[in-house]
GROMACS .gro file of C-alpha atoms in nm:
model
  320
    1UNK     CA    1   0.000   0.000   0.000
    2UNK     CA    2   0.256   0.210   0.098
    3UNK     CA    3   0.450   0.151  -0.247
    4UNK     CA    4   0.149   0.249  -0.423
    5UNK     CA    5   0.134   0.545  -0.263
    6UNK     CA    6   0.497   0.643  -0.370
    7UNK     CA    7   0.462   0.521  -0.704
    8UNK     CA    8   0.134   0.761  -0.711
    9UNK     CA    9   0.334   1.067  -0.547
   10UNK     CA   10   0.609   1.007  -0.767
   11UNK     CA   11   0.391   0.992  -1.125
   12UNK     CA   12   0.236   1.353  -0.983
   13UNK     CA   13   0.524   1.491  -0.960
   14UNK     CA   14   0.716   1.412  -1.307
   15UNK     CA   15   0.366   1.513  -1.470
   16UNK     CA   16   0.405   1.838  -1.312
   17UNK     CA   17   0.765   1.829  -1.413
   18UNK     CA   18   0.688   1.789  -1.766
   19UNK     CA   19   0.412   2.059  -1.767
   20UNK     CA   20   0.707   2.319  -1.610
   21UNK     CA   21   0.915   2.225  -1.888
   22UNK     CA   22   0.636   2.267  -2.161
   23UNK     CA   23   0.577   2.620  -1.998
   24UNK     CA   24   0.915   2.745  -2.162
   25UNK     CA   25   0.792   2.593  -2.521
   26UNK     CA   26   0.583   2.904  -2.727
   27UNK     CA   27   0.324   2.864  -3.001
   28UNK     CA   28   0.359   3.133  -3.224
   29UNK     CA   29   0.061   3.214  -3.377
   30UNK     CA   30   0.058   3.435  -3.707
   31UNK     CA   31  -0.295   3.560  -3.829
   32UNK     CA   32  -0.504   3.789  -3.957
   33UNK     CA   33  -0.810   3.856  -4.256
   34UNK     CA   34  -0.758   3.631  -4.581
   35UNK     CA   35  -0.540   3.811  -4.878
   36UNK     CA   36  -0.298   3.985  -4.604
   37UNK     CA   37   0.011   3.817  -4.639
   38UNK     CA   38   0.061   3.568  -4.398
   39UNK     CA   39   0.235   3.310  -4.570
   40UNK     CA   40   0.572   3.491  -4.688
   41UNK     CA   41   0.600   3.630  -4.316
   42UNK     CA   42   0.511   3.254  -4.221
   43UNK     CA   43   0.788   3.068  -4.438
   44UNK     CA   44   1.061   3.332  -4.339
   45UNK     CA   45   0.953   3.302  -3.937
   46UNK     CA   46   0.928   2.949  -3.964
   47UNK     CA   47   1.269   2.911  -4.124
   48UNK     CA   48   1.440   3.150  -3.850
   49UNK     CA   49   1.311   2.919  -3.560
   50UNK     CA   50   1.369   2.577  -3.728
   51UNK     CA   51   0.939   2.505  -3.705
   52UNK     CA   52   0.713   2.375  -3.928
   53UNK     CA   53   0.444   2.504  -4.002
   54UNK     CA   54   0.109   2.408  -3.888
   55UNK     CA   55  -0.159   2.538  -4.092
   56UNK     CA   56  -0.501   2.665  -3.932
   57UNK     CA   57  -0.713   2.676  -4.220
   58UNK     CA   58  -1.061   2.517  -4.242
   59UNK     CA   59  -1.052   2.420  -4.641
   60UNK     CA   60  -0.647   2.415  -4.685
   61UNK     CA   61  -0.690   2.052  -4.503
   62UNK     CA   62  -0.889   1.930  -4.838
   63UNK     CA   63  -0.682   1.797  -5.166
   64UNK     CA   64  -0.801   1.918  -5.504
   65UNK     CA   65  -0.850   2.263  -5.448
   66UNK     CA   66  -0.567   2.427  -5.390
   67UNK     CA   67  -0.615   2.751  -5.565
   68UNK     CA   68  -0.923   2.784  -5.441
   69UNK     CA   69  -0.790   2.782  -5.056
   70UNK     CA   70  -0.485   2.973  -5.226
   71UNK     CA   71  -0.300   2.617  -5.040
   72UNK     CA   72   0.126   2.691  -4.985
   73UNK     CA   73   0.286   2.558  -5.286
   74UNK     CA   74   0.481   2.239  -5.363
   75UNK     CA   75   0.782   2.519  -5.371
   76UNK     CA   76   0.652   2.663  -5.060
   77UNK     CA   77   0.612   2.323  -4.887
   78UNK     CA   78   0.958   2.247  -4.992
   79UNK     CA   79   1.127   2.555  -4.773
   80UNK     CA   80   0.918   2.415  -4.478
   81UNK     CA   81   0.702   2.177  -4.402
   82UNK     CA   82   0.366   2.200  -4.339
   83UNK     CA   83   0.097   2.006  -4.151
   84UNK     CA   84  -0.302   2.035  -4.217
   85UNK     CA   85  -0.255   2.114  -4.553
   86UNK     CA   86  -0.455   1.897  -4.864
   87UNK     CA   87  -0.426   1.579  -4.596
   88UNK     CA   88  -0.775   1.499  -4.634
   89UNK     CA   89  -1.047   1.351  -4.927
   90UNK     CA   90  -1.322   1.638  -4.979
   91UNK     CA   91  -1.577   1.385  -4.878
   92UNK     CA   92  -1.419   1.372  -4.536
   93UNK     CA   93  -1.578   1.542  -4.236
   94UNK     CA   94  -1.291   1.769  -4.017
   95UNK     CA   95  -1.384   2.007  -3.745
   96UNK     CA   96  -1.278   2.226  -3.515
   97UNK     CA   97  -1.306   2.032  -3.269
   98UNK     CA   98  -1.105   1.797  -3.446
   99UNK     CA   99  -0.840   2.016  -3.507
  100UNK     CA  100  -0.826   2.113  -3.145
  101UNK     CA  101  -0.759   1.755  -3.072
  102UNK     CA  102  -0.502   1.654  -3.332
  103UNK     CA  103  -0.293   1.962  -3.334
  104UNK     CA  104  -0.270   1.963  -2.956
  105UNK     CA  105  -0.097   1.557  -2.993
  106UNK     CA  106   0.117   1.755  -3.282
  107UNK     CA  107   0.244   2.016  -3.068
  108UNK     CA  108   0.330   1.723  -2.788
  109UNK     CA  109   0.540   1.615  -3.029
  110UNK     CA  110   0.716   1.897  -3.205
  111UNK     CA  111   0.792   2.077  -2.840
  112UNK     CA  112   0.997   1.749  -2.769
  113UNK     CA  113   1.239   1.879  -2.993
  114UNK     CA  114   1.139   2.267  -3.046
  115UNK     CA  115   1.086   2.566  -2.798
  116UNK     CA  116   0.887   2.763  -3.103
  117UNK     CA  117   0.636   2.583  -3.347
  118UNK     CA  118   0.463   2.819  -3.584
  119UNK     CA  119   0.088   2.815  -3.645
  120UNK     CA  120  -0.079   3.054  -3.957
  121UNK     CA  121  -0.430   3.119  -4.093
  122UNK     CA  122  -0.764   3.279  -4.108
  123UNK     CA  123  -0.993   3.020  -4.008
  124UNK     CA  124  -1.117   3.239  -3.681
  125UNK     CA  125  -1.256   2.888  -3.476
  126UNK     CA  126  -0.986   2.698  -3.585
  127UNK     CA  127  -0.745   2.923  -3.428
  128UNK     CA  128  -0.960   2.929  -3.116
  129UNK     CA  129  -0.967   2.536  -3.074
  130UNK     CA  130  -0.599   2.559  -3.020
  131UNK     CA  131  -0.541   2.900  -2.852
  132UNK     CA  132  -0.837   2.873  -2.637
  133UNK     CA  133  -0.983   2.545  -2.661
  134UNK     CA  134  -1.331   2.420  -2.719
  135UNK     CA  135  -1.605   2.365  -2.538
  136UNK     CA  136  -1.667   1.943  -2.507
  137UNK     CA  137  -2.013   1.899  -2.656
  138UNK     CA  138  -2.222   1.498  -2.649
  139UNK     CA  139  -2.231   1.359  -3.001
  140UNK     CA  140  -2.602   1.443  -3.173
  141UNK     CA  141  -2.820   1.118  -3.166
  142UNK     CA  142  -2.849   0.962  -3.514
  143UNK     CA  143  -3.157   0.919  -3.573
  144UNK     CA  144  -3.199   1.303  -3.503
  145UNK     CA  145  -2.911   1.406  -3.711
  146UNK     CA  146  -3.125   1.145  -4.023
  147UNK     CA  147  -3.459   1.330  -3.945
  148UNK     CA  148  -3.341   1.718  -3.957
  149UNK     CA  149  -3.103   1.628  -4.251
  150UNK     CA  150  -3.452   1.447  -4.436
  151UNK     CA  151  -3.638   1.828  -4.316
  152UNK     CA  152  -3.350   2.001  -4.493
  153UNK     CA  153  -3.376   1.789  -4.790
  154UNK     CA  154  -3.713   1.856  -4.820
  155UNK     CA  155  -3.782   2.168  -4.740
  156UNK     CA  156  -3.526   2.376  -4.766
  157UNK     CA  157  -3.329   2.632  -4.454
  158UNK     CA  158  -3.606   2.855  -4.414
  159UNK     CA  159  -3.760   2.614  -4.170
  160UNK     CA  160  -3.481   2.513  -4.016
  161UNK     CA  161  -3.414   2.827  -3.893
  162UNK     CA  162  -3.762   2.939  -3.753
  163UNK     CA  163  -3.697   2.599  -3.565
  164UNK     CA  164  -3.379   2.742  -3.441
  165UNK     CA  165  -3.527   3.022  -3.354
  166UNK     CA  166  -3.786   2.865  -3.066
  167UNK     CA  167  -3.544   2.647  -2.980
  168UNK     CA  168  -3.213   2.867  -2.910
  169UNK     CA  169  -3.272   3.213  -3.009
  170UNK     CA  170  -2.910   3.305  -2.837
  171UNK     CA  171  -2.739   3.113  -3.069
  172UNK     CA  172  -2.934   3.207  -3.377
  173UNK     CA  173  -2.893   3.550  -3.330
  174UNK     CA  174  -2.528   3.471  -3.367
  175UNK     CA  175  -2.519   3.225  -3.625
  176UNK     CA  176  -2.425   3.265  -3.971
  177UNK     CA  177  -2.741   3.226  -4.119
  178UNK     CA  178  -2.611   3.163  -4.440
  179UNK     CA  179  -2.440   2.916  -4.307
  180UNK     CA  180  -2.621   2.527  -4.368
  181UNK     CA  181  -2.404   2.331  -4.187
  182UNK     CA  182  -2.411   2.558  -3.869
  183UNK     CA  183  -2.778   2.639  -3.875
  184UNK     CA  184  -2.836   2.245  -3.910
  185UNK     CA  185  -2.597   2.164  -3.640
  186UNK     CA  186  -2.760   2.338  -3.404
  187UNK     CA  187  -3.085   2.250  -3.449
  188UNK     CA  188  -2.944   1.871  -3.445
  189UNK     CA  189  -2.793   1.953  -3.093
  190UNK     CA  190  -3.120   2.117  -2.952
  191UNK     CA  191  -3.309   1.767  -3.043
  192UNK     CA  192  -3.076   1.570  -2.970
  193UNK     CA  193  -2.964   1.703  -2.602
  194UNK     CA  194  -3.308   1.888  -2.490
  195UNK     CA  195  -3.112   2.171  -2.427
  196UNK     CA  196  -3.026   2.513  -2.597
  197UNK     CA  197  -2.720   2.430  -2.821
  198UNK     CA  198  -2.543   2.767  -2.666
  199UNK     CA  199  -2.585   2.639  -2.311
  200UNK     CA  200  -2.289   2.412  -2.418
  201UNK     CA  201  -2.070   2.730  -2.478
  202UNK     CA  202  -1.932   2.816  -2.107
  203UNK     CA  203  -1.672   3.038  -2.290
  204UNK     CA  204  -1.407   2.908  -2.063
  205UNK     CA  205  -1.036   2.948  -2.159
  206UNK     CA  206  -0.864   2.621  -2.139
  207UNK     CA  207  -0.488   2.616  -2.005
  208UNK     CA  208  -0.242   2.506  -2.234
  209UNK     CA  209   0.066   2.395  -2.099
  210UNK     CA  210   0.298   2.601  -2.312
  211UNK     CA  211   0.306   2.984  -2.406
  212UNK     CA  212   0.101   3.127  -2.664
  213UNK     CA  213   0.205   3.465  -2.851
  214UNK     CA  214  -0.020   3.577  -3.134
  215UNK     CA  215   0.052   3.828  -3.412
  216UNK     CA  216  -0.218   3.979  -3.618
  217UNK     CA  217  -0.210   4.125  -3.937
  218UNK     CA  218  -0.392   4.379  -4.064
  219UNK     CA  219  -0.368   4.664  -4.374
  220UNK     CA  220  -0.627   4.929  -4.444
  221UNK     CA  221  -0.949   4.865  -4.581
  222UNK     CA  222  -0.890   4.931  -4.918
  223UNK     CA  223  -0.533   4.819  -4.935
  224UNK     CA  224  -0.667   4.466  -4.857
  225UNK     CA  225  -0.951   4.458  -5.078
  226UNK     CA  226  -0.733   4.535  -5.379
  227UNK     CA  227  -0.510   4.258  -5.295
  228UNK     CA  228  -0.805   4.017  -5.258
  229UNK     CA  229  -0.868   4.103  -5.630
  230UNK     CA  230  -0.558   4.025  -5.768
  231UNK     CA  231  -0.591   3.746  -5.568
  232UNK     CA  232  -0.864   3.623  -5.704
  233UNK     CA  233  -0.771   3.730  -6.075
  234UNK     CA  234  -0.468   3.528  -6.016
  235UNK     CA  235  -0.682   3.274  -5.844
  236UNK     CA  236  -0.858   3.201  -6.215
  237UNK     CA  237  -0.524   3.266  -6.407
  238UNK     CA  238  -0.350   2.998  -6.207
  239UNK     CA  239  -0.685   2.728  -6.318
  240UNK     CA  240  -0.965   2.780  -6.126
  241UNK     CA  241  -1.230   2.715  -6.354
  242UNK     CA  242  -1.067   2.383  -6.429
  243UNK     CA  243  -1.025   2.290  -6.043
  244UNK     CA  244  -1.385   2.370  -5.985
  245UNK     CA  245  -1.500   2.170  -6.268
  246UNK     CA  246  -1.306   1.872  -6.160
  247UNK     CA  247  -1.462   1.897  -5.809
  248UNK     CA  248  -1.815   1.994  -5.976
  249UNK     CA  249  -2.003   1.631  -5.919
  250UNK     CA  250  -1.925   1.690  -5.557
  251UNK     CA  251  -2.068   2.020  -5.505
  252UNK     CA  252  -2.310   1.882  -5.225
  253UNK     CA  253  -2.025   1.831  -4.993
  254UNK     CA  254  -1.945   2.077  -4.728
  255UNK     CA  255  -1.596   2.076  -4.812
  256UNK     CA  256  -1.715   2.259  -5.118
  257UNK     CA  257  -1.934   2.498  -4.957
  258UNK     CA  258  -1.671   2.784  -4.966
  259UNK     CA  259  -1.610   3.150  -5.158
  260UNK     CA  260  -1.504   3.060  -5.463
  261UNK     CA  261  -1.640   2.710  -5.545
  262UNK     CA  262  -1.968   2.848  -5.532
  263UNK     CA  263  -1.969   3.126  -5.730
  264UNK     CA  264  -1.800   2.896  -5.992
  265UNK     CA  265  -2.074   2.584  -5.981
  266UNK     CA  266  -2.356   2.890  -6.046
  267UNK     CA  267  -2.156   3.043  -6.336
  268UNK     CA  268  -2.138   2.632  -6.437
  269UNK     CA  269  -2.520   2.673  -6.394
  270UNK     CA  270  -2.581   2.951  -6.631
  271UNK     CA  271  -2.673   3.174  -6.348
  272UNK     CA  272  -2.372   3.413  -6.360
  273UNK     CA  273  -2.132   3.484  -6.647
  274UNK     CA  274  -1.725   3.453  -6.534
  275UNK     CA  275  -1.693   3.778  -6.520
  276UNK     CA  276  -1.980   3.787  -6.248
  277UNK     CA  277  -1.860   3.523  -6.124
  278UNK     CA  278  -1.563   3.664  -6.043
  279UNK     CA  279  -1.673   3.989  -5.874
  280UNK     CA  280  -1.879   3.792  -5.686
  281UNK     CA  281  -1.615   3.597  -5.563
  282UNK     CA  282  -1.434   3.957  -5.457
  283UNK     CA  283  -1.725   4.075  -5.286
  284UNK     CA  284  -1.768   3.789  -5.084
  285UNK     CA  285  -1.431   3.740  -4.989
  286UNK     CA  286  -1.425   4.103  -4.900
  287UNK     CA  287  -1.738   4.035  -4.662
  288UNK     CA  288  -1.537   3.729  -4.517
  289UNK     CA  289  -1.225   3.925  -4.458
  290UNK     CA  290  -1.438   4.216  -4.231
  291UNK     CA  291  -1.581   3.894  -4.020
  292UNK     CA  292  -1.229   3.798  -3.948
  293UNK     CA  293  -1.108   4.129  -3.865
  294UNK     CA  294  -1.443   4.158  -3.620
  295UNK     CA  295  -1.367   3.853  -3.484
  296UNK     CA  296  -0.989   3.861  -3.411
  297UNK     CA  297  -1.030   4.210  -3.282
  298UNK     CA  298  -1.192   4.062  -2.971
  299UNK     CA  299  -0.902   3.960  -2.870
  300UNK     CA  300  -0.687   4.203  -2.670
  301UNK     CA  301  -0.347   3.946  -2.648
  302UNK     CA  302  -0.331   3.950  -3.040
  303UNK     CA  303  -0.008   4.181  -3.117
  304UNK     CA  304  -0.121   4.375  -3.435
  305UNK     CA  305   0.109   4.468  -3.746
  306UNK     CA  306   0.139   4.565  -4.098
  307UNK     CA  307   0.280   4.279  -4.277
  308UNK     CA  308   0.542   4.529  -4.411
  309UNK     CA  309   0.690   4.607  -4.091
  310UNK     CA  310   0.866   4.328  -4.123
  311UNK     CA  311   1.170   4.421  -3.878
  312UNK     CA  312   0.954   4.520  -3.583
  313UNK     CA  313   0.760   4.204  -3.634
  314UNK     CA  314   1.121   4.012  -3.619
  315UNK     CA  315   1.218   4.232  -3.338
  316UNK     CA  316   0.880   4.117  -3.114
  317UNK     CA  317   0.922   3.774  -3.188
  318UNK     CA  318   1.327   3.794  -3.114
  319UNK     CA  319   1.202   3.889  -2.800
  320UNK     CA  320   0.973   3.650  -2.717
   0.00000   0.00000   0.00000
């Protein structure tokens, strides 16, 4: 008994041992609206500390449509390597939640041999599963999840969302209601659980045991607009149209469900010529990029730069 209890006392304390020593390993955290300029300022930070990078991005994950999710290059990947980039089949379901998870046994892994690991993107709950953590949530019952996927089938969002409605209204008002996946989700977990879907969101910070530092990224307004339209004009130079016809007898997957691919599948349709297909694809992106900004800018920890002040970026993380 009394061995036991040594054995116990002596387990405690090399766990808290470890977690000391994983307190002097740093996740750097680079971020900031889509079309900034992340990934140069990535590759070279990445490259100074010896990290790969780990890429927070909610459709770089999926193969086949790299331009679309503007994915780092083979040429990019080849400078350093990257994780969470076109590892999965579009047919596969990721989360955040997931990502949380899997990035969290990466960084276990990487801070046995690193005291910086670089992490990039846009994707605002992405970046939240790691820096903050998620909230644990019951898995939806499956023969609810069958029945409000046969309502949306059959009749559309529209009443869906009046559901939603009676059934959370806290989390519909904040819901993307544009959003199918989201809006379905939580009616799924208001059926499913008897409970409002936000009453699972305690908003509680999870501690991580290593240090986080997070630089954001920002330019003005209109700065950032034009570059998301050379972007996107580069986007369709680079093969667009021919990724999103490749990907077209897919378009019901969620993995599809992005800027870009669906713009494309209605000019496919008839519905919009390229060229309106393209400024659509700049207006909505430019929508997109103001929810970042909105979002990140709750934050008061996120450092915040222009991506061409490139030494007094170097200079803050030299000093980290």
């Amino acid at each position: 008994m009394k061995n036991a209890t040594f054995w116990k006392i002596i387990t405690i304390f090399a766990r808290k041992l470890s977690e000391l020593g994983m307190k002097t390993k740093t996740l750097l955290v680079i971020l900031g609206p889509t079309g900034v300029g992340k990934t140069e300022l990535s590759l070279q930070i990445a490259e100074r500390f010896g990290s790969p990078i780990i890429s927070a991005d909610s459709r770089q994950i999926y193969r086949d449509i790299p331009i679309c999710t503007a994915a780092a290059t083979p040429e990019q990947q080849s400078r350093v390597r990257h994780y969470f980039v076109g590892t999965h089949a579009l047919d596969q379901k990721f989360s955040a939640a997931q990502f949380e998870i899997e990035t969290m046994v990466l960084l276990e892994h990487l801070f046995t041999e690193l005291d910086t690991v670089v992490m990039t993107g846009g994707s605002m709950m992405y970046i939240d599963a790691v820096v903050k953590g998620i909230d644990d949530m019951p898995d939806v019952d499956p023969y609810v999840r069958a029945s409000v996927r046969e309502q949306y089938n059959n009749d559309g969002l529209e009443p869906l969302l009046a559901q939603l409605r009676l059934l959370d209204p806290d989390y519909y008002a904040r819901v993307d209601k544009r959003n199918t996946q989201r809006v379905i989700h939580g009616v799924e977990m208001c059926l499913s659980t008897g409970r409002p879907f936000s009453s699972f969101h305690t908003g509680e910070r999870k501690e991580r045991p290593f240090r986080i530092v997070q630089v954001g990224l920002q330019r003005d307004r209109q700065e950032l607009y034009q570059r998301i339209d050379q972007r996107v004009q580069q986007m369709l130079d680079d093969g667009l149209e021919a990724e999103a016809r490749r990907v077209l007898p897919m378009r019901h997957l969620n993995s599809l469900n992005t800027v870009g691919m669906k713009e494309m599948f209605l000019y496919f349709d008839g519905i919009y010529t390229l060229g309106q297909a393209q400024e659509r694809i700049c207006h909505n992106t430019h929508i997109y990029s103001k929810k970042q900004m909105t979002w990140f800018r709750r934050d008061k920890e996120i450092q915040w730069f222009h991506p061409l002040q490139t030494e007094e970026i170097m200079d803050f993380v030299g000093k980290m």
